[in-house]
XYZ file of C-alpha atoms in Angstrom:
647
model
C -32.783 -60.207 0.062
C -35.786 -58.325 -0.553
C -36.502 -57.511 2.954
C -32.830 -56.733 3.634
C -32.922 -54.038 0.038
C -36.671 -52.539 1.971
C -34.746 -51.783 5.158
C -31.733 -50.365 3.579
C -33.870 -47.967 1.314
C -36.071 -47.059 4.575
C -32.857 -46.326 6.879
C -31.664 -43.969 3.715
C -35.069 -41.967 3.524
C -35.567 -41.392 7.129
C -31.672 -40.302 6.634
C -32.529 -38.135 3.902
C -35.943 -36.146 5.989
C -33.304 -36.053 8.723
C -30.484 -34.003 6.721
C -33.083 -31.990 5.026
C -35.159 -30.651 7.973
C -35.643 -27.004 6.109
C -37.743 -26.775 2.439
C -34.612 -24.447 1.751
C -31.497 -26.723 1.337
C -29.393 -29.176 3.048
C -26.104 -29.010 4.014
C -23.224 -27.769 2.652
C -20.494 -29.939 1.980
C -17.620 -28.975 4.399
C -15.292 -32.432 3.546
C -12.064 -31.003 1.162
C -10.677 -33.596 -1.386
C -8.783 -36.487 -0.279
C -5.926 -38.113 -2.389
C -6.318 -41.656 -3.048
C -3.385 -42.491 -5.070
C -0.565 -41.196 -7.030
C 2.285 -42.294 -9.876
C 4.723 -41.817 -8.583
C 3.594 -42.668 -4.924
C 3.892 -39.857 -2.543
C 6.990 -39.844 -0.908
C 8.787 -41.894 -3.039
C 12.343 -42.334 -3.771
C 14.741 -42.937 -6.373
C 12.061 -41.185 -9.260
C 13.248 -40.712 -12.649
C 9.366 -39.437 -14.487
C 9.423 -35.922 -14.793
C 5.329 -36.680 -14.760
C 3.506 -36.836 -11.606
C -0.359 -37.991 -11.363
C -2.263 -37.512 -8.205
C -5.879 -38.902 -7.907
C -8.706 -37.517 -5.735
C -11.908 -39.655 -4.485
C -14.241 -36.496 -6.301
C -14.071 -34.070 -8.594
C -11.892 -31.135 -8.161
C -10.875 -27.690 -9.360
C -7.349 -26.031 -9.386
C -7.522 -22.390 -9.080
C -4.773 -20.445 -11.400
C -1.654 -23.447 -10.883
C 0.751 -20.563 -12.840
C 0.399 -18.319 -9.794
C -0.472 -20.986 -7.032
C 1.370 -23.851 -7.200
C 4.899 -23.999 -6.449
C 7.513 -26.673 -7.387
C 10.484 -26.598 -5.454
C 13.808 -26.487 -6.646
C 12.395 -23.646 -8.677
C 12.102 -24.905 -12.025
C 12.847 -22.368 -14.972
C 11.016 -23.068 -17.722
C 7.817 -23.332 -16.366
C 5.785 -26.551 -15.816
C 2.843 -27.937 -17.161
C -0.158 -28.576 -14.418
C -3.530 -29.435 -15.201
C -6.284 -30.690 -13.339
C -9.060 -33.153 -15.186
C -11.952 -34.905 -13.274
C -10.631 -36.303 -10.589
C -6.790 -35.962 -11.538
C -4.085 -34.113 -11.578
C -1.252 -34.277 -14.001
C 2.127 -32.491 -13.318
C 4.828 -32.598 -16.066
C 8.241 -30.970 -15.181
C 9.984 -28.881 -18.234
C 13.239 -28.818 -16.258
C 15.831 -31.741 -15.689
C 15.377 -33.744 -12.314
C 18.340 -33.092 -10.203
C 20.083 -35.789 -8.853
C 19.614 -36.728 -5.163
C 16.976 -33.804 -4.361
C 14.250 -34.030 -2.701
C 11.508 -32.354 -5.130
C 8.267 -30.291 -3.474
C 5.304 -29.322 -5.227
C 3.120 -26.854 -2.968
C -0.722 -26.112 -3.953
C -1.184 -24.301 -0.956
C -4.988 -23.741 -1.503
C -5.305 -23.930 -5.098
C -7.214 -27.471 -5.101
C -10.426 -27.590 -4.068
C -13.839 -29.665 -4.617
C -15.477 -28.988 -7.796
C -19.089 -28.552 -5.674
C -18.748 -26.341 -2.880
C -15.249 -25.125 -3.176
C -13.851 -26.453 -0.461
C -10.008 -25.713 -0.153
C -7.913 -28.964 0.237
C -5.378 -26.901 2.295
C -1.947 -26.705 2.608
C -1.292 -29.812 0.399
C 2.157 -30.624 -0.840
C 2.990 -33.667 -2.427
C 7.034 -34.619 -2.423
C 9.220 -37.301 -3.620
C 12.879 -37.439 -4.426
C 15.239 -38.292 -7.294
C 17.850 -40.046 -3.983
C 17.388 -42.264 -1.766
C 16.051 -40.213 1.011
C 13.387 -37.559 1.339
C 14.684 -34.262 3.187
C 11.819 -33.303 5.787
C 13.195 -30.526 6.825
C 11.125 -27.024 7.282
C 11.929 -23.494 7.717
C 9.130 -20.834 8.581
C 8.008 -17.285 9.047
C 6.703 -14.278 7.983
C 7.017 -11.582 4.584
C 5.864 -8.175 5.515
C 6.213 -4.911 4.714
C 9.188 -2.905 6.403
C 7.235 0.672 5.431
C 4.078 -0.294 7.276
C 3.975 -3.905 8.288
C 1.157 -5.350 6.443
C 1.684 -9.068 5.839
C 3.026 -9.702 1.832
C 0.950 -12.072 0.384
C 2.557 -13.843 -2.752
C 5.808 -13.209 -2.303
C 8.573 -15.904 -3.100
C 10.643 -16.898 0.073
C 14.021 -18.909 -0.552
C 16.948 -20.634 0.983
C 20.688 -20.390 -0.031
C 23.233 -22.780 1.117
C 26.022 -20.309 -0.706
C 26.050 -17.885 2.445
C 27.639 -15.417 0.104
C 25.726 -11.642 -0.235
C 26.202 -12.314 -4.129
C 24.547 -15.477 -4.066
C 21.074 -13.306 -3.941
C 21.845 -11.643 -7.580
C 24.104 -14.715 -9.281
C 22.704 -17.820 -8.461
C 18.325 -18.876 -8.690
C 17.018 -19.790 -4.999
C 17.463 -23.323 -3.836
C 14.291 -23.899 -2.310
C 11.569 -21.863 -2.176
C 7.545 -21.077 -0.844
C 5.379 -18.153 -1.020
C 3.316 -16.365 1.854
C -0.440 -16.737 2.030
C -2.533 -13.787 3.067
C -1.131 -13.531 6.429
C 2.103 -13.162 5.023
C 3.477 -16.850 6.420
C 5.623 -19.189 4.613
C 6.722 -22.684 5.126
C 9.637 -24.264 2.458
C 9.796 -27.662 2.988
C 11.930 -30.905 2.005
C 14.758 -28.966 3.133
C 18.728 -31.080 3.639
C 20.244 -30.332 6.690
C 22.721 -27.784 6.921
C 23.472 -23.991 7.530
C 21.020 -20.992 5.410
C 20.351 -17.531 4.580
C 17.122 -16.784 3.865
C 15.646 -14.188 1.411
C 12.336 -12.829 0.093
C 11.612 -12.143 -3.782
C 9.197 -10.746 -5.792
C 10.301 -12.055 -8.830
C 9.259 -9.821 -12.062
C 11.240 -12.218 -14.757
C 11.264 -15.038 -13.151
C 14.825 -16.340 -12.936
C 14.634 -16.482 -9.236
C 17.590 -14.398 -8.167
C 17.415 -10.687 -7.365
C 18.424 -8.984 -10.982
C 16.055 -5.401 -10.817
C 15.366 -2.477 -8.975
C 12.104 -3.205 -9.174
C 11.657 -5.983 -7.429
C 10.660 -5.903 -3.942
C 13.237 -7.799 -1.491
C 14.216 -9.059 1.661
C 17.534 -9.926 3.100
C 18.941 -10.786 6.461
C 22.109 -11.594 7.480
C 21.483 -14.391 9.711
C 21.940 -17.821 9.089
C 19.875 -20.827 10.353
C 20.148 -24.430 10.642
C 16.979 -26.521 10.466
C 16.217 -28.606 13.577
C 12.823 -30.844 14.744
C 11.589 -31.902 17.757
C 8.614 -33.596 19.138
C 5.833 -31.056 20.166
C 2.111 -30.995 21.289
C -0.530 -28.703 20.056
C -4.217 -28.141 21.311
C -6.847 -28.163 18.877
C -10.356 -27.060 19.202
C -13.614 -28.852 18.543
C -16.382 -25.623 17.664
C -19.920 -27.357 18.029
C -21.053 -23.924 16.492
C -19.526 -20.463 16.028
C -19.669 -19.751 19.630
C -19.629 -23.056 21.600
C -16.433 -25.434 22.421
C -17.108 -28.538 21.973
C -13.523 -29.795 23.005
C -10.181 -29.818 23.207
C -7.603 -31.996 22.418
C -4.215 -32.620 22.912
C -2.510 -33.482 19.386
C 1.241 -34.543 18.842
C 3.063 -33.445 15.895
C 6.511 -32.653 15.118
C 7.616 -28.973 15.402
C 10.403 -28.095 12.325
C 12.212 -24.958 13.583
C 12.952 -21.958 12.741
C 9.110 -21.277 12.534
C 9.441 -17.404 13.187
C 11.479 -15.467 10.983
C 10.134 -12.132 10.309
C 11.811 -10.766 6.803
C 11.223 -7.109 6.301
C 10.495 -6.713 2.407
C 11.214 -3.751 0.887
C 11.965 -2.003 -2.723
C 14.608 -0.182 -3.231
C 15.048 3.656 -4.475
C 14.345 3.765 -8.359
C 17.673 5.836 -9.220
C 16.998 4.590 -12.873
C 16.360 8.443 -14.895
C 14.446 8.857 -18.216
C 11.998 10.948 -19.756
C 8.446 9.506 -19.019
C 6.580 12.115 -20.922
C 6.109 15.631 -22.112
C 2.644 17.346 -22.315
C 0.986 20.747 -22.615
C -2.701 20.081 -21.494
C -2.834 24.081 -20.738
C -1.701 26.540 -23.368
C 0.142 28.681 -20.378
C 2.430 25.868 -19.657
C 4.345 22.519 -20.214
C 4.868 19.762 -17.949
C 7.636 17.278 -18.295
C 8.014 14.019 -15.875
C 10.645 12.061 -15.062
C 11.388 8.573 -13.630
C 13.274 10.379 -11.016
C 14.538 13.681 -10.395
C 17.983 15.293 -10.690
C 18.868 18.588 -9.263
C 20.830 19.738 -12.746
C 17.708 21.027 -14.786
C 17.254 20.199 -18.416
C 18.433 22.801 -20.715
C 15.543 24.395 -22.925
C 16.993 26.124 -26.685
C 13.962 27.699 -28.231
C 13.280 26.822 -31.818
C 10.683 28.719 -33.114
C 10.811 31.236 -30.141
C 13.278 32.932 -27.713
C 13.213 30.636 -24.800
C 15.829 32.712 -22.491
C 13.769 34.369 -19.581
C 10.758 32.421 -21.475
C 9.474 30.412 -18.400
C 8.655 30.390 -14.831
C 9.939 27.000 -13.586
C 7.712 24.919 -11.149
C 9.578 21.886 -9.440
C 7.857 19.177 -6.890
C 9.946 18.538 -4.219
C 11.881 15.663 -5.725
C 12.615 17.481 -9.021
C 11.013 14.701 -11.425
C 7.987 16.673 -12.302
C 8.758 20.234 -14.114
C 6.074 22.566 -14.752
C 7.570 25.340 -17.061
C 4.741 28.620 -17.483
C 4.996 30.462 -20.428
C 4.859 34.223 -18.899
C 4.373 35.565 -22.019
C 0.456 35.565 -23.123
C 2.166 35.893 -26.857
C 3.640 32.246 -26.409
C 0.613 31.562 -24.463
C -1.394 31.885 -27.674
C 1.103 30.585 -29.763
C -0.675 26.940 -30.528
C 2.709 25.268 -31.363
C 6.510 25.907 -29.509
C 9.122 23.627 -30.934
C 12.133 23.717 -28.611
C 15.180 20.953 -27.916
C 15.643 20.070 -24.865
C 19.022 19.037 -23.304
C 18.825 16.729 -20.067
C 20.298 13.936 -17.850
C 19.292 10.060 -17.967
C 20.535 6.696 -17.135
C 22.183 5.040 -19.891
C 22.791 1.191 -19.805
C 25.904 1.078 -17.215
C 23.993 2.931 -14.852
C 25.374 5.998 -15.542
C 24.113 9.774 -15.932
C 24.573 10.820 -19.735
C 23.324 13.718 -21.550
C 20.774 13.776 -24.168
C 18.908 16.101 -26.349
C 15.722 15.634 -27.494
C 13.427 18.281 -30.294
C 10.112 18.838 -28.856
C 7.714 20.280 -30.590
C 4.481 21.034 -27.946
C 0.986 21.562 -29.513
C -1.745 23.482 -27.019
C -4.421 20.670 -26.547
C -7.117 23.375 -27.187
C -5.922 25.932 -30.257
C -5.959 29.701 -29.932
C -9.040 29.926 -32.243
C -10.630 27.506 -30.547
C -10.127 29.347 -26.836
C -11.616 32.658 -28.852
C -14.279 31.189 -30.019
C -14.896 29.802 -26.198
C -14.304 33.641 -24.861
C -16.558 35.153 -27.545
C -19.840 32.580 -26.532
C -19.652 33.047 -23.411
C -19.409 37.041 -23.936
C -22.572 36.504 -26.133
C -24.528 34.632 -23.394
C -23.505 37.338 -20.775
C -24.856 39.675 -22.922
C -27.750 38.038 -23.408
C -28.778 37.283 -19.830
C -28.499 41.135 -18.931
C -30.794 42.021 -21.491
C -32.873 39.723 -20.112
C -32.860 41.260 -16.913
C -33.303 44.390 -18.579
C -36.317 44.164 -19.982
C -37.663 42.168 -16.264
C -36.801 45.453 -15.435
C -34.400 43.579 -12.672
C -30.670 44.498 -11.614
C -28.138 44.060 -14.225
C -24.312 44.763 -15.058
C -23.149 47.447 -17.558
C -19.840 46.057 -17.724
C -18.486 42.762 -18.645
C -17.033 41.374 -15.180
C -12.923 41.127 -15.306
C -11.525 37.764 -14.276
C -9.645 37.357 -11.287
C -7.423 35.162 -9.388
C -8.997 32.770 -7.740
C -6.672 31.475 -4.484
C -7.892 28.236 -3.105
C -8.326 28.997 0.988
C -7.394 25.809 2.982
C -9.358 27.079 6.590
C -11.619 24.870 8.751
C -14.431 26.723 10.502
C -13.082 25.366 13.655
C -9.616 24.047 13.752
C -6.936 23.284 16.188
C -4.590 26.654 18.057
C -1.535 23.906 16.181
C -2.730 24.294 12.591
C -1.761 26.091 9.979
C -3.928 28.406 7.028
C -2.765 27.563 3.703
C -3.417 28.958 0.496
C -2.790 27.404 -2.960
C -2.327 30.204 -6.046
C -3.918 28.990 -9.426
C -0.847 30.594 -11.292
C 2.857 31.843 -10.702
C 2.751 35.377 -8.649
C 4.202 38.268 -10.066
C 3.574 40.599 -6.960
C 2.812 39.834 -3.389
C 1.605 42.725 -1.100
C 1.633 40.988 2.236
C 0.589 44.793 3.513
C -3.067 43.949 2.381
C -3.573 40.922 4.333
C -5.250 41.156 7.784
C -5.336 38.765 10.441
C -7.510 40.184 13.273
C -8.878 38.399 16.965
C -12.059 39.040 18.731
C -11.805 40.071 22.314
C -14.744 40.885 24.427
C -16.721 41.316 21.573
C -14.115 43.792 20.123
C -11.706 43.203 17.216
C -7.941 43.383 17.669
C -4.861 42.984 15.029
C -3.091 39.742 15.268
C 0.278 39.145 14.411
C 1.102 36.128 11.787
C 3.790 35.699 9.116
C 2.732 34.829 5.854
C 5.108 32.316 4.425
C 5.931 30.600 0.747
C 6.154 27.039 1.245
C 9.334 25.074 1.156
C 10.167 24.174 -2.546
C 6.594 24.576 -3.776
C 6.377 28.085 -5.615
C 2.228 28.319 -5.342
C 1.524 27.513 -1.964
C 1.829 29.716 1.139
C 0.893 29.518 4.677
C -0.197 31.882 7.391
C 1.575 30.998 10.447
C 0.260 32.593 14.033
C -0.241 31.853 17.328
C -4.245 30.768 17.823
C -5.398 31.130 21.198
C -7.689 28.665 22.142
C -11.258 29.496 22.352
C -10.546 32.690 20.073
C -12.125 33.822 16.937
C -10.123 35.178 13.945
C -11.117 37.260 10.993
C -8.513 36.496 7.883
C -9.019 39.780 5.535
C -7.460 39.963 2.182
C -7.302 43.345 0.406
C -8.393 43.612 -3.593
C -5.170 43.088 -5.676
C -3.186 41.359 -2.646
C -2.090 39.129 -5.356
C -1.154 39.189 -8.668
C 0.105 36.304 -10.842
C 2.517 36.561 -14.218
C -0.472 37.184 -16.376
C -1.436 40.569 -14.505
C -4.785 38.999 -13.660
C -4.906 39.829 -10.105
C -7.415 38.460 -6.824
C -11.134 40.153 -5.736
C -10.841 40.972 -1.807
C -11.546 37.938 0.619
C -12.652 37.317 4.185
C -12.818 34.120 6.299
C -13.695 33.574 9.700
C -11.634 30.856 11.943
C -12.458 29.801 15.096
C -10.178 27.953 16.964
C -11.569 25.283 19.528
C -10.853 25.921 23.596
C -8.243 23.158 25.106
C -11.516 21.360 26.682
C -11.901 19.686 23.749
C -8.642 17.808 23.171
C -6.901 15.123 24.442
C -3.274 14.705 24.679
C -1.358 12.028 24.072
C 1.796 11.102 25.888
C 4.139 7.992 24.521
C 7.444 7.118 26.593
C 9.183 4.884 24.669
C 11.528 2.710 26.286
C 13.553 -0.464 25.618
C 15.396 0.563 22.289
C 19.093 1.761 21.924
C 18.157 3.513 18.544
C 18.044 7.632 18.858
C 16.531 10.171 16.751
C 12.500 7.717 16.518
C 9.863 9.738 14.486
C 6.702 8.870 16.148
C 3.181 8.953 13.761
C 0.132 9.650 15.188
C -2.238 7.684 12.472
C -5.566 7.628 11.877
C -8.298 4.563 11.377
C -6.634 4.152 7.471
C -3.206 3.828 8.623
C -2.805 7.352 7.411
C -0.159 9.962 9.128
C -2.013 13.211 10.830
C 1.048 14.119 12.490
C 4.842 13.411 13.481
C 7.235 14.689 15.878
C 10.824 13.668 16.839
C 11.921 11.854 20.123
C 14.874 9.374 21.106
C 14.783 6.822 22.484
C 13.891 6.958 26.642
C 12.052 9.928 26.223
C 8.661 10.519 25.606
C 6.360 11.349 22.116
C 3.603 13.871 23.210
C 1.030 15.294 21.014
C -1.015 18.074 21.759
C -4.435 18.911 20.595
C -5.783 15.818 19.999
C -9.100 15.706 19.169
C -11.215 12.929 20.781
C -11.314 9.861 18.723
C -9.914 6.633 18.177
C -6.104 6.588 16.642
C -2.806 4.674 16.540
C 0.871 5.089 16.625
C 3.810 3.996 14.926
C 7.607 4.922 14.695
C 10.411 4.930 12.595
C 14.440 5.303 13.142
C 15.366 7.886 11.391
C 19.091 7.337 10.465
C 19.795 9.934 8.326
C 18.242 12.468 10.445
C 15.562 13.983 7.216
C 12.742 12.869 9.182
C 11.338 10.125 6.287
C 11.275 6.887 6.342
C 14.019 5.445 4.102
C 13.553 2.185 2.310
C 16.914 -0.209 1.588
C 19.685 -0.845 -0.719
C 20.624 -4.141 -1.199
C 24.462 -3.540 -2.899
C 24.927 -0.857 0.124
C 24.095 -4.133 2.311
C 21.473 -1.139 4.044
C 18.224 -1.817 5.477
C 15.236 -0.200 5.280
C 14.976 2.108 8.519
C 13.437 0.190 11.239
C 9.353 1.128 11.540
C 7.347 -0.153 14.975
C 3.333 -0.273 15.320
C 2.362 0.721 19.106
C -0.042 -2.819 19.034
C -3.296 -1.863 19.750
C -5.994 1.260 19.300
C -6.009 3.894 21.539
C -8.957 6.300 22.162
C -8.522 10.126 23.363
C -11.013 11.747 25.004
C -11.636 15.193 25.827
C -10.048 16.570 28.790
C -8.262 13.362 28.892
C -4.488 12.989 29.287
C -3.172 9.819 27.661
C -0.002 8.350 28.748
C 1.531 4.998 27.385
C 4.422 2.878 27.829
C 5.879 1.490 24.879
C 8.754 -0.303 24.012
C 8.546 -1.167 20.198
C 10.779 -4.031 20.320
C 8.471 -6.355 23.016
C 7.066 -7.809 20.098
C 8.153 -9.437 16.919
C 6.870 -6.534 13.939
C 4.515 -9.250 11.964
C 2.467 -9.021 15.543
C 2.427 -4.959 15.862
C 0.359 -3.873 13.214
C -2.963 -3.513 14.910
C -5.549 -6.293 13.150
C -8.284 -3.019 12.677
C -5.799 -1.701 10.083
C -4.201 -3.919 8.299
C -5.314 -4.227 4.849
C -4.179 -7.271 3.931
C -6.708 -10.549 5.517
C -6.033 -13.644 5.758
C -7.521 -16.265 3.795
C -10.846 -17.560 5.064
C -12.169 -19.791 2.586
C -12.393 -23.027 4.657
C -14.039 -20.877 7.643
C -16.375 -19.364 5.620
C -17.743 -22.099 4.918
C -17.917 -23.686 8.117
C -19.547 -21.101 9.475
C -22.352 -21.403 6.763
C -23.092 -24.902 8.285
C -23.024 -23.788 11.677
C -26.042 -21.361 10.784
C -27.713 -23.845 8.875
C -27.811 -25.901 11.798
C -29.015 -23.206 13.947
C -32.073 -22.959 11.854
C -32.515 -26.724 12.279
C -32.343 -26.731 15.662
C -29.308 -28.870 15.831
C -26.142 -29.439 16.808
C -23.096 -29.118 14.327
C -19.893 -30.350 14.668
C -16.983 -28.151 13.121
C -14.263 -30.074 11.785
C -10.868 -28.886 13.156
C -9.045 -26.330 10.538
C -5.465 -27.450 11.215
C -2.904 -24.452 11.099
């Protein structure tokens, strides 16, 4: 016995030096939790405990069960989980349903209470019937304003094919998509569904708010299964195969519906807030705009002819300037205000409101601001005074600053803007210059100068650049002059606007689609627009001036012809407008023509997006890990064996 308890203990330190092999560590431990037993057994039938128990052979940790785990039917009063040692205890709030097939998902919640390894995928089932449903329908959540996969997102199935199902009645069964967006509800009956997508803000598990993001389709599946083989890989390391194998399974179908998840329009209108951060104006913001104004009755002031009215685009954010420097320096204006919001029905009702609007910095206090920094002016001239250095006589006046949007070197396609600090008053277009150097001479150029559409500061200097030409922009002393009389110093810019050699342009003939009227997006490497044109469908997208660089494309049908994308409306039974990804990067180069064949429908949308911009990664725990012990074995100088990470 001795002899045999010697050999044993010899084997296990030989063992031991073996695994160590580095003074730095060992391994890691790669193995994920395994369930050893459970009350009620897995897969049972016929259960009438409201309290499961699962056990685990080690100890483990459950990451955030409110969020993670998912008990199908959806229960609604939510249930108690709680993991302890090497248990976990599930008790159900809700009544057990009779003859239904119960599912409680942890996705990747559980995992060992060492190294964190993810368990994966685990669902443990068992049914209050005599049968278990096995069942599974599958797919994909993403975005249908720029395809990035949802993760999070409840996914359900109706069996009450109705459209009002979806805002009467909670989902029947339901999953939610991991970081790649994918989804798999299980223990699903046989039979005929709809399936929708919810992002469910109280909880009740039926579409009931505007602000919940959605997804809908009208198409209805029936669950099948069939026998199927897979190949999975053996990795001996990151980089090396160290086999594959063939693996039956059985394949539940449909595995592939894409949902398009989308938010619709907040119509709902109310006041957010009222503020005057500036004495020489007063901003009020709404929840959404309206394009019947408020009414403004003065109160301690005459309000008629009183403001200069500033509206963005959409009419929810109102800037009002005071043009009179008297109400400028008037630290309080009380004023009712008379204006449209939403009242309970969902209807537009009028309602007043008194307002009484304090400057955030007081009149004395703006004096007392003016009259420093007079005093340190004064002070730093006699300064240079007695240095016997230049210095001014006369305090200098302020002026109105513009803000210049020019590049040094732009495209001959762009566009000067300028951006006016205050409302104009005046606007002598005779004292800007736009001039263009030929042979080393300078030349008048035509241009318009333009307001902007809806946006009563901003302007634009429209002309026709010639490439490879300088320009001289000139503006004249008092060119503008804002509401205040405070009017602008004189200004001159260069511009030089780059020769063709150094673009690319970039040619897309779309084909395959019925849809007309596409708006094609050339994007950069954040997924943001840098410009759009119009095409239908069978013609080609062509952007010129593209300089060299890597970039991407997507497009959009634009039904309603206002050239933005337009998300859903569920009631309307309306879709959001259909968006495509061209699927992979494409680089311009100068002097380079670019022409590409796409048709946006050749794949399915969750495999468009291009994987360099998608913001949204899928989870990696389990590889992560894996990959640590591959490079631990490296250093060892050994060979390690991956475990296969079954999808």
């Amino acid at each position: 016995m001795k002899r045999l308890l010697y050999i044993s203990l010899s084997i296990l330190a030989i063992a031991s030096c073996a695994r160590m092999g580095n003074p730095d560590g060992g391994w890691y431990d790669d193995d994920p939790p395994r369930v050893i037993g459970s009350v009620p057994l897995e897969r049972d039938t016929n259960v009438t405990s409201r309290k499961i128990t699962i056990y685990f052979d080690e100890y483990i940790k459950l990451d955030n069960p409110t969020e993670n785990v998912m008990v199908s039917p959806p229960q609604l009063e939510m249930p108690e989980i709680k993991a302890s040692g090497k248990k976990i205890v599930v008790k159900l709030q809700d009544t057990l349903k009779a003859n239904t097939t119960y599912t409680i998902d942890f996705s990747n919640a559980i995992s060992d209470n060492n190294e964190g390894n993810p368990m994966g995928n685990y669902t443990f089932t068992f049914s209050t019937g005599e049968k278990i449903d096995t069942f599974e329908v599958g797919g994909y959540v993403i975005d249908a304003s720029n395809l990035e996969p949802i993760k999070g997102i409840s996914v359900g199935l109706y069996n009450n094919l109705a459209d009002s199902a979806f805002r009467t009645e909670p989902l029947m069964r339901i999953s939610r998509t991991d970081g790649s967006g994918h989804f798999v509800i299980k223990g699903v009956a046989p039979g005929e569904y709809r399936v929708y997508a919810l992002q469910d803000a109280d909880e009740n598990y039926r579409f009931t708010q505007k602000s919940e993001m959605i997804a809908f389709s009208h198409k209805t599946y029936t669950p099948t299964a069939g026998p199927d083989i897979r190949q999975d890989t053996i990795w001996r390391d990151s980089l090396h195969i160290d086999n594959i194998i063939q693996v039956p399974f059985t394949h539940f179908y449909p595995d592939d519906i894409v949902l398009m998840a989308f938010q619709e329009p907040q119509t709902t209108r109310y006041l957010l807030k009222t503020e005057r951060k500036d004495a020489d104006r007063i901003g009020v913001f709404f929840s959404y705009g309206n394009e019947q104004l408020p009414v403004i009755r003065g109160l301690n002031f005459d309000a008629d002819s009183a403001f200069v009215l500033e509206a963005s685009p959409k009419k929810d954010t109102l800037t009002y300037w005071l043009r009179d420097t008297t109400l400028v320096n008037q630290d309080t204006l009380s004023f009712s205000m008379e204006y449209l919001i939403t009242d309970s029905t969902g209807v537009l009702v009028s309602q007043t409101d008194t307002l009484e609007m304090v400057a955030k910095t007081s009149y004395e206090k703006r004096q007392k601001e003016k009259a420093k920094a007079f005093e340190e002016w004064t002070k730093e001239q006699e300064k240079k005074k007695k240095r016997e250095e230049p210095y001014d006589s006369i305090y200098p006046v302020k002026l109105l600053e513009p803000k210049f949007t020019i590049p040094s070197s732009m495209a001959p396609n762009s566009v000067v803007y300028i951006e006016m600090p205050t409302p104009l008053a005046r606007l002598d277009t005779a004292a800007i210059h736009l001039y263009s150097k030929i042979d080393s001479l300078w030349y008048r150029a035509p241009f318009e100068f333009q307001q902007c559409d809806s946006m009563l500061r901003h302007y634009k200097v429209v002309a026709d650049w010639h490439p490879g030409t300088e320009y001289s922009l000139e503006v004249d002393s008092l060119a503008f002059t804002d509401i205040y009389g405070i009017s602008c110093g004189s200004h001159t810019q260069g511009i030089k606007v780059k020769a063709l050699e150094e673009f690319a342009t970039l040619e897309m003939q779309i084909t395959g689609v019925q849809d007309t009227g596409f708006v094609v997006q050339l994007l950069g490497k954040s997924d943001e627009v840098i410009r759009q044109i119009r095409s239908d469908a069978g013609r080609s997208a062509t952007f010129f001036y593209v300089a060299p660089g890597i970039y991407y494309v997507r497009a959009f049908v634009d039904r309603n012809g206002n050239n933005i994308w337009d998300t859903g409306d569920y009631d309307a039974d309306l879709a959001p407008e259909d968006l495509y990804y061209y699927p992979r990067e494409i680089e311009c180069k100068e002097k380079f023509d670019v022409t590409l064949s796409w048709n946006p429908e050749a794949l399915p949308r969750n495999r468009q997006k291009p994987g360099a911009i998608v913001k949204q990664k899928p989870d990696k725990e389990q590889k992560k890990l894996q990959n640590r012990n591959a490079q631990r074995a490296k250093q060892l100088g050994i060979e390690y064996v991956k475990k296969q990470m079954v999808k």
